[in-house]
XYZ file of C-alpha atoms in Angstrom:
443
model
C -6.021 8.027 9.319
C -7.915 9.674 6.459
C -8.716 12.766 8.546
C -5.052 13.684 9.009
C -4.174 12.723 5.418
C -6.835 15.004 3.942
C -6.113 17.812 6.404
C -2.386 17.628 5.700
C -3.027 17.802 1.972
C -5.289 20.834 2.409
C -2.559 22.694 4.296
C -0.004 21.481 1.736
C -1.834 23.442 -0.975
C -0.484 26.606 0.667
C 3.084 25.846 -0.414
C 2.746 28.438 -3.189
C 2.722 31.063 -0.408
C 4.872 29.241 2.112
C 6.663 32.420 3.219
C 3.436 34.133 4.261
C 2.121 30.897 5.770
C 5.219 30.570 7.970
C 4.908 34.215 9.058
C 1.264 33.664 9.997
C 2.209 30.501 11.892
C 4.789 32.421 13.937
C 2.231 35.153 14.622
C -0.145 32.471 15.920
C 2.556 31.153 18.239
C 2.955 34.691 19.580
C -0.811 35.000 20.077
C -0.975 31.719 22.010
C 2.034 32.612 24.173
C 0.677 36.050 25.035
C -2.747 34.637 25.864
C -1.082 32.123 28.153
C 0.707 34.927 29.999
C -2.400 37.043 30.675
C -3.876 34.783 33.415
C -0.432 34.688 35.063
C -0.330 38.488 35.204
C -3.882 38.599 36.507
C -2.894 36.234 39.300
C 0.058 38.483 40.196
C -2.313 41.441 40.500
C -4.589 39.426 42.789
C -1.613 38.419 44.952
C -0.522 42.061 45.176
C -3.988 43.124 46.285
C -4.235 40.293 48.815
C -0.983 41.467 50.476
C -1.645 45.195 50.066
C -2.130 45.811 53.796
C 1.359 44.518 54.554
C 3.148 46.848 52.104
C 3.717 50.583 52.000
C 1.587 52.326 49.379
C 4.657 53.501 47.435
C 6.032 49.958 47.044
C 2.571 48.576 46.229
C 1.996 51.119 43.451
C 5.459 50.567 42.039
C 5.017 46.789 41.869
C 1.460 47.103 40.578
C 2.594 49.600 37.942
C 5.251 47.204 36.671
C 2.734 44.365 36.372
C 0.126 46.583 34.710
C 2.642 47.975 32.202
C 3.722 44.447 31.337
C 0.074 43.437 31.019
C -0.589 46.364 28.689
C 2.423 45.402 26.553
C 1.179 41.812 26.373
C -2.287 43.005 25.373
C -0.973 45.343 22.672
C 1.359 42.642 21.353
C -1.500 40.170 21.128
C -3.681 42.778 19.431
C -1.001 43.499 16.824
C -0.431 39.807 16.124
C -4.174 39.242 15.770
C -4.501 42.128 13.304
C -1.717 40.680 11.146
C -3.231 37.197 11.254
C -6.784 38.334 10.510
C -5.867 40.611 7.606
C -3.282 38.441 5.864
C -5.067 35.122 6.487
C -8.228 36.485 4.841
C -6.345 37.649 1.774
C -4.346 34.452 1.419
C -7.436 32.259 1.828
C -9.258 34.172 -0.924
C -6.254 33.934 -3.266
C -5.722 30.236 -2.687
C -9.438 29.458 -3.055
C -9.441 30.939 -6.551
C -6.097 29.245 -7.219
C -7.557 25.861 -6.221
C -10.573 26.443 -8.477
C -8.276 27.337 -11.385
C -6.136 24.232 -10.818
C -9.207 21.990 -10.679
C -10.779 23.587 -13.764
C -7.606 23.382 -15.850
C -7.010 19.768 -14.805
C -10.558 18.687 -15.674
C -10.336 20.396 -19.071
C -7.366 18.252 -20.128
C -8.838 14.968 -18.898
C -10.029 12.831 -21.834
C -13.580 12.044 -22.836
C -13.158 8.657 -21.168
C -13.126 10.477 -17.815
C -16.031 12.800 -18.607
C -18.052 9.901 -20.000
C -18.279 8.511 -16.458
C -18.759 11.845 -14.687
C -21.776 14.125 -14.786
C -20.908 17.765 -15.420
C -23.225 18.854 -12.592
C -21.380 16.549 -10.207
C -17.995 17.931 -11.288
C -19.242 21.495 -10.844
C -20.523 20.638 -7.382
C -17.193 19.019 -6.458
C -15.246 22.084 -7.628
C -17.420 24.693 -5.892
C -17.986 22.747 -2.674
C -14.366 21.615 -2.439
C -12.924 25.101 -2.972
C -15.351 26.567 -0.418
C -14.292 23.948 2.140
C -10.623 24.668 1.418
C -11.245 28.371 1.999
C -12.983 27.720 5.312
C -10.248 25.402 6.594
C -7.419 27.762 5.602
C -9.121 30.749 7.203
C -10.011 28.961 10.438
C -6.569 27.324 10.591
C -4.727 30.641 10.759
C -7.393 32.605 12.636
C -8.173 30.051 15.329
C -6.953 26.494 15.009
C -3.194 26.967 14.852
C -3.226 29.094 18.009
C -5.461 26.440 19.564
C -3.023 23.637 18.717
C -0.112 25.662 20.106
C -2.059 26.334 23.308
C -3.047 22.693 23.735
C 0.178 20.929 22.855
C 2.778 23.461 24.013
C 1.140 25.664 26.618
C -0.833 22.867 28.278
C 2.310 21.030 29.490
C 3.497 24.330 30.958
C 0.459 24.282 33.237
C 2.101 21.370 35.043
C 4.913 23.720 36.069
C 2.383 26.212 37.418
C 0.720 23.540 39.561
C 1.074 19.902 38.633
C -2.009 18.808 40.592
C -4.331 21.271 38.875
C -2.572 20.761 35.541
C -3.215 17.019 35.716
C -6.956 17.676 35.618
C -6.545 19.544 32.319
C -4.418 16.718 30.911
C -7.178 14.222 31.760
C -9.739 16.508 30.098
C -7.813 16.836 26.834
C -7.302 13.054 26.712
C -11.060 12.648 27.115
C -11.688 15.155 24.304
C -9.308 13.308 21.971
C -10.713 9.844 22.723
C -14.335 11.005 22.455
C -13.758 12.721 19.107
C -11.902 9.713 17.688
C -14.694 7.406 18.850
C -17.454 9.475 17.212
C -15.458 9.841 13.976
C -15.006 6.072 13.774
C -18.757 5.561 14.288
C -19.895 8.092 11.679
C -17.244 8.121 8.945
C -18.959 5.619 6.644
C -22.365 7.225 7.234
C -21.122 10.681 6.240
C -19.693 9.319 2.986
C -23.176 8.012 2.182
C -24.600 11.477 2.863
C -22.089 13.056 0.474
C -23.086 10.551 -2.209
C -26.701 11.669 -1.848
C -25.609 15.304 -2.230
C -23.783 14.358 -5.430
C -26.942 12.645 -6.690
C -28.867 15.855 -6.028
C -26.345 17.877 -8.031
C -26.394 15.402 -10.926
C -30.186 15.227 -10.961
C -30.554 19.014 -10.899
C -27.965 19.388 -13.662
C -29.799 16.859 -15.833
C -33.150 18.541 -15.315
C -31.998 22.113 -15.872
C -29.925 21.119 -18.904
C -32.908 19.396 -20.546
C -35.716 21.683 -19.453
C -37.272 21.645 -22.955
C -37.751 17.871 -22.734
C -39.155 18.036 -19.214
C -41.737 20.646 -20.160
C -42.605 19.029 -23.505
C -43.222 15.587 -21.997
C -44.968 16.871 -18.849
C -42.218 15.624 -16.536
C -42.419 18.538 -14.093
C -44.112 16.594 -11.316
C -42.025 13.467 -11.822
C -38.711 15.355 -11.724
C -39.727 17.371 -8.656
C -40.882 14.187 -6.946
C -37.582 12.447 -7.648
C -35.658 15.396 -6.200
C -37.794 15.281 -3.049
C -37.187 11.536 -2.750
C -33.401 12.017 -2.847
C -33.713 14.861 -0.330
C -35.648 12.633 2.070
C -33.001 9.922 1.752
C -30.304 12.546 2.353
C -31.927 13.686 5.594
C -32.546 10.100 6.690
C -28.833 9.392 6.263
C -27.702 12.693 7.816
C -29.723 12.654 11.041
C -27.969 9.629 12.642
C -24.626 11.360 12.053
C -25.932 14.553 13.657
C -27.172 12.561 16.657
C -23.682 11.196 17.335
C -22.087 14.645 17.132
C -24.792 16.140 19.347
C -24.007 13.445 21.918
C -20.310 14.324 21.676
C -21.081 18.010 22.252
C -23.067 17.211 25.401
C -20.352 14.874 26.702
C -17.502 17.345 26.183
C -19.398 20.268 27.715
C -20.314 18.171 30.733
C -16.692 17.066 31.118
C -15.523 20.695 30.876
C -17.961 21.833 33.564
C -16.954 18.996 35.892
C -13.265 19.796 35.336
C -13.731 23.483 36.228
C -15.572 22.501 39.413
C -12.829 20.025 40.351
C -10.139 22.657 39.711
C -11.952 25.065 42.040
C -12.417 22.406 44.741
C -8.814 21.177 44.508
C -7.499 24.744 44.407
C -9.444 25.593 47.551
C -8.017 22.557 49.327
C -4.460 23.489 48.236
C -5.019 27.011 49.577
C -6.132 25.666 52.946
C -2.980 23.522 53.023
C -0.797 26.516 52.233
C 0.370 24.994 48.931
C -1.162 27.635 46.649
C -1.894 31.336 46.922
C -5.137 33.023 45.948
C -3.392 34.569 42.944
C -2.116 31.185 41.760
C -5.600 29.708 41.985
C -7.116 32.673 40.131
C -4.383 32.443 37.479
C -4.995 28.766 36.983
C -8.757 29.205 36.817
C -8.294 31.804 34.069
C -5.796 29.587 32.300
C -8.095 26.564 32.585
C -11.078 28.528 31.266
C -9.012 29.685 28.281
C -7.768 26.169 27.516
C -11.232 24.644 27.838
C -12.487 27.251 25.376
C -9.665 26.230 23.037
C -10.620 22.568 23.430
C -14.209 23.414 22.492
C -12.879 25.214 19.406
C -10.752 22.201 18.503
C -13.710 19.856 18.924
C -15.886 22.093 16.743
C -13.131 22.210 14.141
C -12.860 18.414 14.060
C -16.628 18.238 13.617
C -16.625 20.701 10.693
C -13.734 19.032 8.896
C -15.319 15.624 9.419
C -18.479 16.735 7.612
C -16.339 18.240 4.834
C -13.994 15.269 4.387
C -16.060 13.340 1.810
C -16.369 16.438 -0.408
C -12.659 17.192 -0.031
C -11.878 13.559 -0.812
C -13.861 13.862 -4.064
C -12.004 17.104 -4.873
C -8.595 15.485 -4.468
C -9.638 12.308 -6.299
C -10.460 14.385 -9.369
C -7.134 16.227 -9.071
C -5.372 12.858 -8.837
C -7.142 11.461 -11.901
C -4.672 10.607 -14.622
C -5.436 10.901 -18.307
C -6.077 7.613 -20.088
C -4.996 9.411 -23.261
C -1.645 10.849 -22.134
C 0.182 13.345 -24.303
C 3.531 11.854 -25.339
C 6.251 14.063 -23.769
C 8.506 13.154 -26.700
C 5.741 13.556 -29.262
C 6.379 15.279 -32.555
C 4.619 18.163 -34.261
C 3.786 17.020 -37.780
C 2.766 20.493 -38.890
C 0.128 20.400 -41.633
C -0.593 16.728 -42.369
C -0.912 15.423 -45.925
C -3.927 13.419 -44.809
C -3.178 9.710 -45.187
C -5.058 7.799 -42.468
C -4.613 4.125 -41.597
C -6.453 1.962 -39.051
C -4.335 -1.140 -38.452
C -6.139 -4.037 -36.689
C -7.928 -1.820 -34.142
C -9.711 -3.439 -31.194
C -11.604 -1.298 -28.709
C -14.129 -1.668 -25.896
C -15.619 1.106 -23.758
C -16.146 -1.015 -20.667
C -13.615 -3.799 -21.252
C -16.441 -6.326 -21.689
C -18.435 -5.591 -24.842
C -16.371 -4.915 -27.986
C -17.133 -1.739 -29.931
C -14.584 -2.326 -32.713
C -13.014 -5.682 -33.626
C -10.005 -5.976 -35.957
C -10.848 -2.775 -37.825
C -8.386 -2.145 -40.642
C -8.655 0.429 -43.399
C -6.395 2.840 -45.233
C -7.495 6.168 -46.685
C -5.077 7.868 -49.098
C -4.378 11.569 -48.716
C -7.026 13.664 -50.475
C -9.580 10.855 -50.684
C -13.162 11.204 -49.432
C -14.529 8.271 -47.455
C -17.860 7.866 -45.684
C -18.382 5.335 -42.896
C -21.935 4.022 -43.256
C -23.743 1.657 -40.939
C -26.567 1.251 -38.411
C -26.574 2.852 -34.997
C -23.945 1.191 -32.821
C -21.839 -0.037 -35.726
C -18.831 1.966 -34.485
C -18.738 4.950 -36.844
C -18.479 7.577 -34.093
C -16.172 5.319 -32.094
C -13.707 5.032 -34.990
C -13.555 8.813 -35.436
C -13.255 9.326 -31.664
C -10.218 7.052 -31.699
C -8.783 9.006 -34.630
C -8.572 12.276 -32.711
C -7.816 10.487 -29.433
C -10.914 10.998 -27.360
C -10.098 7.387 -26.438
C -7.171 5.059 -27.121
C -7.615 1.587 -28.601
C -6.723 -1.460 -26.516
C -4.702 -2.883 -29.419
C -3.692 -1.970 -32.939
C -2.425 1.332 -34.295
C -3.777 4.396 -36.064
C -1.307 6.202 -38.308
C -1.354 9.693 -39.784
C 1.000 9.970 -42.768
C 2.676 6.795 -41.538
C 3.213 8.092 -37.972
C 1.487 6.409 -35.029
C -0.920 9.084 -33.811
C 0.114 8.347 -30.199
C 3.582 9.639 -31.126
C 2.143 12.976 -32.247
C 1.517 15.794 -29.802
C -2.189 16.042 -29.009
C -2.401 19.695 -30.062
C -0.678 18.938 -33.375
C -2.959 15.944 -34.011
C -6.245 17.683 -33.249
C -5.210 20.824 -35.123
C -5.279 18.720 -38.308
C -8.724 17.203 -37.708
C -12.011 18.995 -38.263
C -14.933 17.630 -36.240
C -18.681 18.169 -36.630
C -20.547 16.544 -33.740
C -23.891 14.795 -34.058
C -25.465 16.944 -31.352
C -25.478 20.706 -31.756
C -23.779 22.430 -28.834
C -23.808 26.101 -27.923
C -21.858 27.850 -25.199
C -23.849 30.321 -23.134
C -21.810 33.133 -24.624
C -22.038 35.591 -27.502
C -22.465 34.414 -31.114
C -18.971 35.698 -31.842
C -17.491 33.636 -29.005
C -19.259 30.516 -30.294
C -17.991 31.086 -33.821
C -14.447 31.505 -32.555
C -14.458 28.191 -30.649
C -13.337 26.295 -33.752
C -10.714 28.844 -34.779
C -9.811 31.482 -32.175
């Protein structure tokens, strides 16, 4: 299932700090165990008070003191574990968020022009920022809430059967209902949410286009048209989002109703067990506290599933970019030719951008070192394409390009591009100082 695949990969990104992650996981186990024990201690206090008239005051205070001291120790232990989790989880989530952004940024920088040709820069920026924010939120909630919730549900919940198997069975039925209901809603809304994420990407691309070409928009009086197009995409986004929200609202109502009914049934069944002499008041109180805690954890788990579901399409885009492989791979055994003499040969080059329409067909030419050659032709003749192939913005489908007799695919990319000076048709400026822009070509 995609949900578990994406979630597992998100948690897998923490392997760089696996030691701290394991320590936080153990602290969460401690938190869940101590929280499980608190209702038990509360029930013992209730049982002590219910039998107080039958015991001497000295014995009552001694037994009560032991329970209260143990309760205080449990509370302090849980407080300490929570402090460790809250502090360290926050710091780790912030570090890994920036680490994920750096990994994404560095990976995108080395992807060839063939990749960027099919991706809008605004869309890539949106994927990086949204994806890293979602990663941060999942990591933080995982260690602050969700891990303790999973421990409580899948380890502590079976222990409730040992406390009272009849009452525990009601909780088992409730958690099965939660799981089935969540899976059902996810299956109904998964495709719809992917459509919503596509609309959000269109918004980012449209905004990036408009803001990057503001001089054209103002010069050609496109202000109203661009704003209208943005509003149209926004309306389509909301129209696609609302049906998804309706399903999750229905799930919220269903789970809350099931929780309320379960609590009532636990109280009714507990009362009947008390009248039959099969449960004490303290046991019933303990189980009610335990049930309330577990139901709260189930609500947290359901809310978590809902949040991750809405984030899955964006996270999927984030990981798809990270998984993108370069179509112009650097040869691991490539050579460094140093300073090239300058002989360039195109040997029967065939190239197409889309695999359908040819851009270059059987191009062959040889330029001796030191010669000056101009490629002249109408727009679309392939002049820019030929030079793009020379410094490996793309790779030809067939044929070979040689530098000083060496196939340029056998030369390290850095060594190849270091020997080629490029002046682009469109002037480009970084939003940095003049000095920084001048140093781009030669740091």
